[in-house]
């Protein structure tokens, strides 16, 4: 069964949106197979966002994601990778559709509440980076 990696970023946690965000994936019918609350190390952040290393916002992105705890999750279901990206919405919350998480709750591209894997290969890499096998049910 397909799996994806999702992380509620520091802004989502601080704004009290953890329950609301998890509820959207639960009510859609996806299955939660891994969950943890952690403060992200610089090393983990730089690996997770390694693809953006040369982008001008890389430093502030790593600063932000390591600034306070995140909720890291693995979700399972048919088509969950693409479906979760739709539920999350466009990267920039200002252009994300209403009804999506970013469209409903976000205002700032640097504070867009949640991360979701963008393809099967990145989902696999991110799940392995954030979770040990025995942490997944
Ligand atoms: P994520 O990977 O966090 O799920 P995404 O796949 O929608 O988001 P990416 O292009 O992978 O978007 O960018 C990773 C993150 O970097 C974005 O979520 C956003 O917080 C930040 N980011 C992207 N573009 C910009 C930008 N132009 N200015 C500031 N931050 C940006
Ligand atoms: Mg991305």
PDB file of C-alpha atoms and ligand atoms in Angstrom:
ATOM      1  CA  UNK A   1       0.000   0.000   0.000  1.00  0.00           C
ATOM      2  CA  UNK A   2       1.230   3.503  -0.826  1.00  0.00           C
ATOM      3  CA  UNK A   3       2.691   5.635   1.960  1.00  0.00           C
ATOM      4  CA  UNK A   4       3.618   9.304   2.276  1.00  0.00           C
ATOM      5  CA  UNK A   5       5.491  11.476   4.759  1.00  0.00           C
ATOM      6  CA  UNK A   6       3.762  14.548   6.202  1.00  0.00           C
ATOM      7  CA  UNK A   7       5.077  17.009   8.782  1.00  0.00           C
ATOM      8  CA  UNK A   8       3.121  19.733  10.553  1.00  0.00           C
ATOM      9  CA  UNK A   9       5.666  22.565  10.657  1.00  0.00           C
ATOM     10  CA  UNK A  10       6.391  24.785  13.693  1.00  0.00           C
ATOM     11  CA  UNK A  11       3.753  27.337  12.656  1.00  0.00           C
ATOM     12  CA  UNK A  12       1.045  24.663  12.430  1.00  0.00           C
ATOM     13  CA  UNK A  13       1.924  23.415  15.906  1.00  0.00           C
ATOM     14  CA  UNK A  14       2.131  26.914  17.422  1.00  0.00           C
ATOM     15  CA  UNK A  15      -1.176  27.994  15.915  1.00  0.00           C
ATOM     16  CA  UNK A  16      -2.980  25.026  17.450  1.00  0.00           C
ATOM     17  CA  UNK A  17      -3.790  23.400  14.109  1.00  0.00           C
ATOM     18  CA  UNK A  18      -2.464  19.882  14.820  1.00  0.00           C
ATOM     19  CA  UNK A  19      -5.908  18.391  15.480  1.00  0.00           C
ATOM     20  CA  UNK A  20      -7.547  20.150  12.525  1.00  0.00           C
ATOM     21  CA  UNK A  21      -4.797  19.051  10.130  1.00  0.00           C
ATOM     22  CA  UNK A  22      -4.774  15.413  11.286  1.00  0.00           C
ATOM     23  CA  UNK A  23      -8.589  15.350  11.130  1.00  0.00           C
ATOM     24  CA  UNK A  24      -8.529  16.150   7.402  1.00  0.00           C
ATOM     25  CA  UNK A  25      -6.458  13.058   6.579  1.00  0.00           C
ATOM     26  CA  UNK A  26      -8.424  10.875   9.014  1.00  0.00           C
ATOM     27  CA  UNK A  27     -11.830  11.880   7.653  1.00  0.00           C
ATOM     28  CA  UNK A  28     -10.604  11.420   4.088  1.00  0.00           C
ATOM     29  CA  UNK A  29     -10.040   7.790   5.064  1.00  0.00           C
ATOM     30  CA  UNK A  30      -6.260   7.486   5.075  1.00  0.00           C
ATOM     31  CA  UNK A  31      -4.535   5.401   7.748  1.00  0.00           C
ATOM     32  CA  UNK A  32      -1.988   6.785  10.186  1.00  0.00           C
ATOM     33  CA  UNK A  33       0.967   4.376  10.447  1.00  0.00           C
ATOM     34  CA  UNK A  34       3.571   6.540  12.223  1.00  0.00           C
ATOM     35  CA  UNK A  35       3.506   9.666  14.409  1.00  0.00           C
ATOM     36  CA  UNK A  36       6.029  11.576  16.500  1.00  0.00           C
ATOM     37  CA  UNK A  37       6.535  15.021  18.004  1.00  0.00           C
ATOM     38  CA  UNK A  38      10.127  16.238  17.857  1.00  0.00           C
ATOM     39  CA  UNK A  39      12.434  19.205  17.666  1.00  0.00           C
ATOM     40  CA  UNK A  40      14.253  18.812  14.336  1.00  0.00           C
ATOM     41  CA  UNK A  41      18.063  18.840  14.321  1.00  0.00           C
ATOM     42  CA  UNK A  42      19.942  21.016  11.829  1.00  0.00           C
ATOM     43  CA  UNK A  43      21.349  17.852  10.240  1.00  0.00           C
ATOM     44  CA  UNK A  44      17.884  16.346   9.679  1.00  0.00           C
ATOM     45  CA  UNK A  45      16.521  19.659   8.339  1.00  0.00           C
ATOM     46  CA  UNK A  46      19.398  20.056   5.875  1.00  0.00           C
ATOM     47  CA  UNK A  47      18.956  16.486   4.637  1.00  0.00           C
ATOM     48  CA  UNK A  48      15.179  16.803   4.365  1.00  0.00           C
ATOM     49  CA  UNK A  49      15.387  20.041   2.366  1.00  0.00           C
ATOM     50  CA  UNK A  50      18.673  19.118   0.593  1.00  0.00           C
ATOM     51  CA  UNK A  51      17.074  19.593  -2.840  1.00  0.00           C
ATOM     52  CA  UNK A  52      16.710  23.313  -2.014  1.00  0.00           C
ATOM     53  CA  UNK A  53      20.311  23.767  -0.816  1.00  0.00           C
ATOM     54  CA  UNK A  54      21.178  26.324  -3.520  1.00  0.00           C
ATOM     55  CA  UNK A  55      17.943  28.338  -3.199  1.00  0.00           C
ATOM     56  CA  UNK A  56      18.095  31.779  -1.557  1.00  0.00           C
ATOM     57  CA  UNK A  57      15.554  30.784   1.109  1.00  0.00           C
ATOM     58  CA  UNK A  58      17.417  27.611   2.198  1.00  0.00           C
ATOM     59  CA  UNK A  59      18.977  29.182   5.307  1.00  0.00           C
ATOM     60  CA  UNK A  60      15.742  30.665   6.587  1.00  0.00           C
ATOM     61  CA  UNK A  61      13.864  27.452   5.775  1.00  0.00           C
ATOM     62  CA  UNK A  62      16.288  25.387   7.896  1.00  0.00           C
ATOM     63  CA  UNK A  63      16.201  28.012  10.677  1.00  0.00           C
ATOM     64  CA  UNK A  64      12.432  27.906  10.728  1.00  0.00           C
ATOM     65  CA  UNK A  65      11.949  24.133  10.632  1.00  0.00           C
ATOM     66  CA  UNK A  66      14.450  23.695  13.498  1.00  0.00           C
ATOM     67  CA  UNK A  67      13.020  26.588  15.574  1.00  0.00           C
ATOM     68  CA  UNK A  68      10.398  24.606  17.515  1.00  0.00           C
ATOM     69  CA  UNK A  69       8.809  21.142  17.443  1.00  0.00           C
ATOM     70  CA  UNK A  70       7.059  19.557  14.481  1.00  0.00           C
ATOM     71  CA  UNK A  71       4.624  16.639  14.156  1.00  0.00           C
ATOM     72  CA  UNK A  72       6.089  14.028  11.794  1.00  0.00           C
ATOM     73  CA  UNK A  73       3.717  11.447  10.335  1.00  0.00           C
ATOM     74  CA  UNK A  74       3.452   8.598   7.863  1.00  0.00           C
ATOM     75  CA  UNK A  75       0.060   8.039   6.239  1.00  0.00           C
ATOM     76  CA  UNK A  76      -1.045   5.098   4.112  1.00  0.00           C
ATOM     77  CA  UNK A  77      -3.687   4.592   1.420  1.00  0.00           C
ATOM     78  CA  UNK A  78      -4.347   4.266  -2.293  1.00  0.00           C
ATOM     79  CA  UNK A  79      -2.999   7.355  -4.032  1.00  0.00           C
ATOM     80  CA  UNK A  80      -2.102   8.993  -0.716  1.00  0.00           C
ATOM     81  CA  UNK A  81       0.961  10.865  -2.063  1.00  0.00           C
ATOM     82  CA  UNK A  82      -0.895  12.889  -4.704  1.00  0.00           C
ATOM     83  CA  UNK A  83      -4.091  13.133  -2.671  1.00  0.00           C
ATOM     84  CA  UNK A  84      -2.280  14.533   0.370  1.00  0.00           C
ATOM     85  CA  UNK A  85      -0.638  17.186  -1.832  1.00  0.00           C
ATOM     86  CA  UNK A  86      -4.141  18.201  -2.994  1.00  0.00           C
ATOM     87  CA  UNK A  87      -5.454  18.325   0.561  1.00  0.00           C
ATOM     88  CA  UNK A  88      -2.424  20.462   1.529  1.00  0.00           C
ATOM     89  CA  UNK A  89      -2.742  22.883  -1.425  1.00  0.00           C
ATOM     90  CA  UNK A  90      -0.288  25.038  -3.363  1.00  0.00           C
ATOM     91  CA  UNK A  91       3.083  26.007  -1.836  1.00  0.00           C
ATOM     92  CA  UNK A  92       2.070  29.669  -1.534  1.00  0.00           C
ATOM     93  CA  UNK A  93      -0.942  29.916   0.808  1.00  0.00           C
ATOM     94  CA  UNK A  94      -2.007  33.140  -0.917  1.00  0.00           C
ATOM     95  CA  UNK A  95      -2.730  31.230  -4.117  1.00  0.00           C
ATOM     96  CA  UNK A  96      -3.740  27.903  -2.541  1.00  0.00           C
ATOM     97  CA  UNK A  97      -7.411  27.051  -3.148  1.00  0.00           C
ATOM     98  CA  UNK A  98      -9.933  27.519  -0.356  1.00  0.00           C
ATOM     99  CA  UNK A  99     -10.715  24.093   1.084  1.00  0.00           C
ATOM    100  CA  UNK A 100      -7.051  23.137   1.183  1.00  0.00           C
ATOM    101  CA  UNK A 101      -5.058  23.343   4.431  1.00  0.00           C
ATOM    102  CA  UNK A 102      -2.781  26.115   3.163  1.00  0.00           C
ATOM    103  CA  UNK A 103      -5.691  27.909   1.439  1.00  0.00           C
ATOM    104  CA  UNK A 104      -7.817  27.867   4.565  1.00  0.00           C
ATOM    105  CA  UNK A 105      -5.205  28.700   7.218  1.00  0.00           C
ATOM    106  CA  UNK A 106      -2.061  30.195   5.633  1.00  0.00           C
ATOM    107  CA  UNK A 107      -0.864  33.629   4.524  1.00  0.00           C
ATOM    108  CA  UNK A 108       2.886  33.302   4.002  1.00  0.00           C
ATOM    109  CA  UNK A 109       4.988  31.032   1.738  1.00  0.00           C
ATOM    110  CA  UNK A 110       7.597  30.654   4.484  1.00  0.00           C
ATOM    111  CA  UNK A 111       4.875  29.711   7.006  1.00  0.00           C
ATOM    112  CA  UNK A 112       2.782  27.261   5.047  1.00  0.00           C
ATOM    113  CA  UNK A 113       1.913  24.922   7.936  1.00  0.00           C
ATOM    114  CA  UNK A 114       2.634  21.458   6.562  1.00  0.00           C
ATOM    115  CA  UNK A 115       5.019  19.493   4.375  1.00  0.00           C
ATOM    116  CA  UNK A 116       4.009  16.598   2.131  1.00  0.00           C
ATOM    117  CA  UNK A 117       6.194  14.316   0.003  1.00  0.00           C
ATOM    118  CA  UNK A 118       5.876  15.206  -3.675  1.00  0.00           C
ATOM    119  CA  UNK A 119       6.475  11.825  -5.403  1.00  0.00           C
ATOM    120  CA  UNK A 120       6.919   8.090  -4.671  1.00  0.00           C
ATOM    121  CA  UNK A 121      10.743   8.334  -4.582  1.00  0.00           C
ATOM    122  CA  UNK A 122      10.789  11.316  -2.202  1.00  0.00           C
ATOM    123  CA  UNK A 123       8.113   9.696  -0.025  1.00  0.00           C
ATOM    124  CA  UNK A 124      10.301   6.612   0.371  1.00  0.00           C
ATOM    125  CA  UNK A 125      13.419   8.700   1.093  1.00  0.00           C
ATOM    126  CA  UNK A 126      11.656  10.947   3.602  1.00  0.00           C
ATOM    127  CA  UNK A 127       9.982   8.074   5.466  1.00  0.00           C
ATOM    128  CA  UNK A 128      13.392   6.386   5.819  1.00  0.00           C
ATOM    129  CA  UNK A 129      15.014   9.665   6.901  1.00  0.00           C
ATOM    130  CA  UNK A 130      12.459  10.467   9.634  1.00  0.00           C
ATOM    131  CA  UNK A 131      11.347   7.031  10.897  1.00  0.00           C
ATOM    132  CA  UNK A 132      12.907   3.716  11.858  1.00  0.00           C
ATOM    133  CA  UNK A 133      11.099   0.619  10.578  1.00  0.00           C
ATOM    134  CA  UNK A 134      10.011  -0.315  14.105  1.00  0.00           C
ATOM    135  CA  UNK A 135       8.345   3.092  14.565  1.00  0.00           C
ATOM    136  CA  UNK A 136       5.828   2.278  11.822  1.00  0.00           C
ATOM    137  CA  UNK A 137       2.902  -0.083  12.408  1.00  0.00           C
TER     138      UNK A 137
HETATM  139  P1  LIG B   1       7.029  21.276   1.195  1.00  0.00           P
HETATM  140  O1  LIG B   1       8.250  20.642   0.548  1.00  0.00           O
HETATM  141  O2  LIG B   1       7.356  21.995   2.481  1.00  0.00           O
HETATM  142  O3  LIG B   1       5.878  20.322   1.297  1.00  0.00           O
HETATM  143  P2  LIG B   1       6.279  22.355  -1.316  1.00  0.00           P
HETATM  144  O4  LIG B   1       6.649  21.012  -1.846  1.00  0.00           O
HETATM  145  O5  LIG B   1       4.897  22.855  -1.599  1.00  0.00           O
HETATM  146  O6  LIG B   1       6.498  22.428   0.249  1.00  0.00           O
HETATM  147  P3  LIG B   1       8.875  23.286  -2.162  1.00  0.00           P
HETATM  148  O7  LIG B   1       9.089  23.883  -3.493  1.00  0.00           O
HETATM  149  O8  LIG B   1       9.330  21.892  -1.908  1.00  0.00           O
HETATM  150  O9  LIG B   1       7.306  23.444  -1.821  1.00  0.00           O
HETATM  151  O10 LIG B   1       9.523  24.270  -1.088  1.00  0.00           O
HETATM  152  C1  LIG B   1       9.836  23.808   0.216  1.00  0.00           C
HETATM  153  C2  LIG B   1       9.481  24.878   1.217  1.00  0.00           C
HETATM  154  O11 LIG B   1      10.356  25.983   1.044  1.00  0.00           O
HETATM  155  C3  LIG B   1       8.074  25.459   1.046  1.00  0.00           C
HETATM  156  O12 LIG B   1       7.104  24.741   1.757  1.00  0.00           O
HETATM  157  C4  LIG B   1       8.230  26.859   1.588  1.00  0.00           C
HETATM  158  O13 LIG B   1       8.018  26.895   3.002  1.00  0.00           O
HETATM  159  C5  LIG B   1       9.671  27.187   1.293  1.00  0.00           C
HETATM  160  N1  LIG B   1       9.721  28.004   0.088  1.00  0.00           N
HETATM  161  C6  LIG B   1       9.528  27.607  -1.185  1.00  0.00           C
HETATM  162  N2  LIG B   1       9.650  28.625  -2.045  1.00  0.00           N
HETATM  163  C7  LIG B   1       9.923  29.711  -1.283  1.00  0.00           C
HETATM  164  C8  LIG B   1      10.171  31.090  -1.559  1.00  0.00           C
HETATM  165  N3  LIG B   1      10.135  31.557  -2.810  1.00  0.00           N
HETATM  166  N4  LIG B   1      10.415  31.901  -0.492  1.00  0.00           N
HETATM  167  C9  LIG B   1      10.433  31.439   0.759  1.00  0.00           C
HETATM  168  N5  LIG B   1      10.220  30.149   1.094  1.00  0.00           N
HETATM  169  C10 LIG B   1       9.961  29.306   0.087  1.00  0.00           C
HETATM  170 MG1  LIG B   2       8.482  20.072  -1.435  1.00  0.00          MG
END
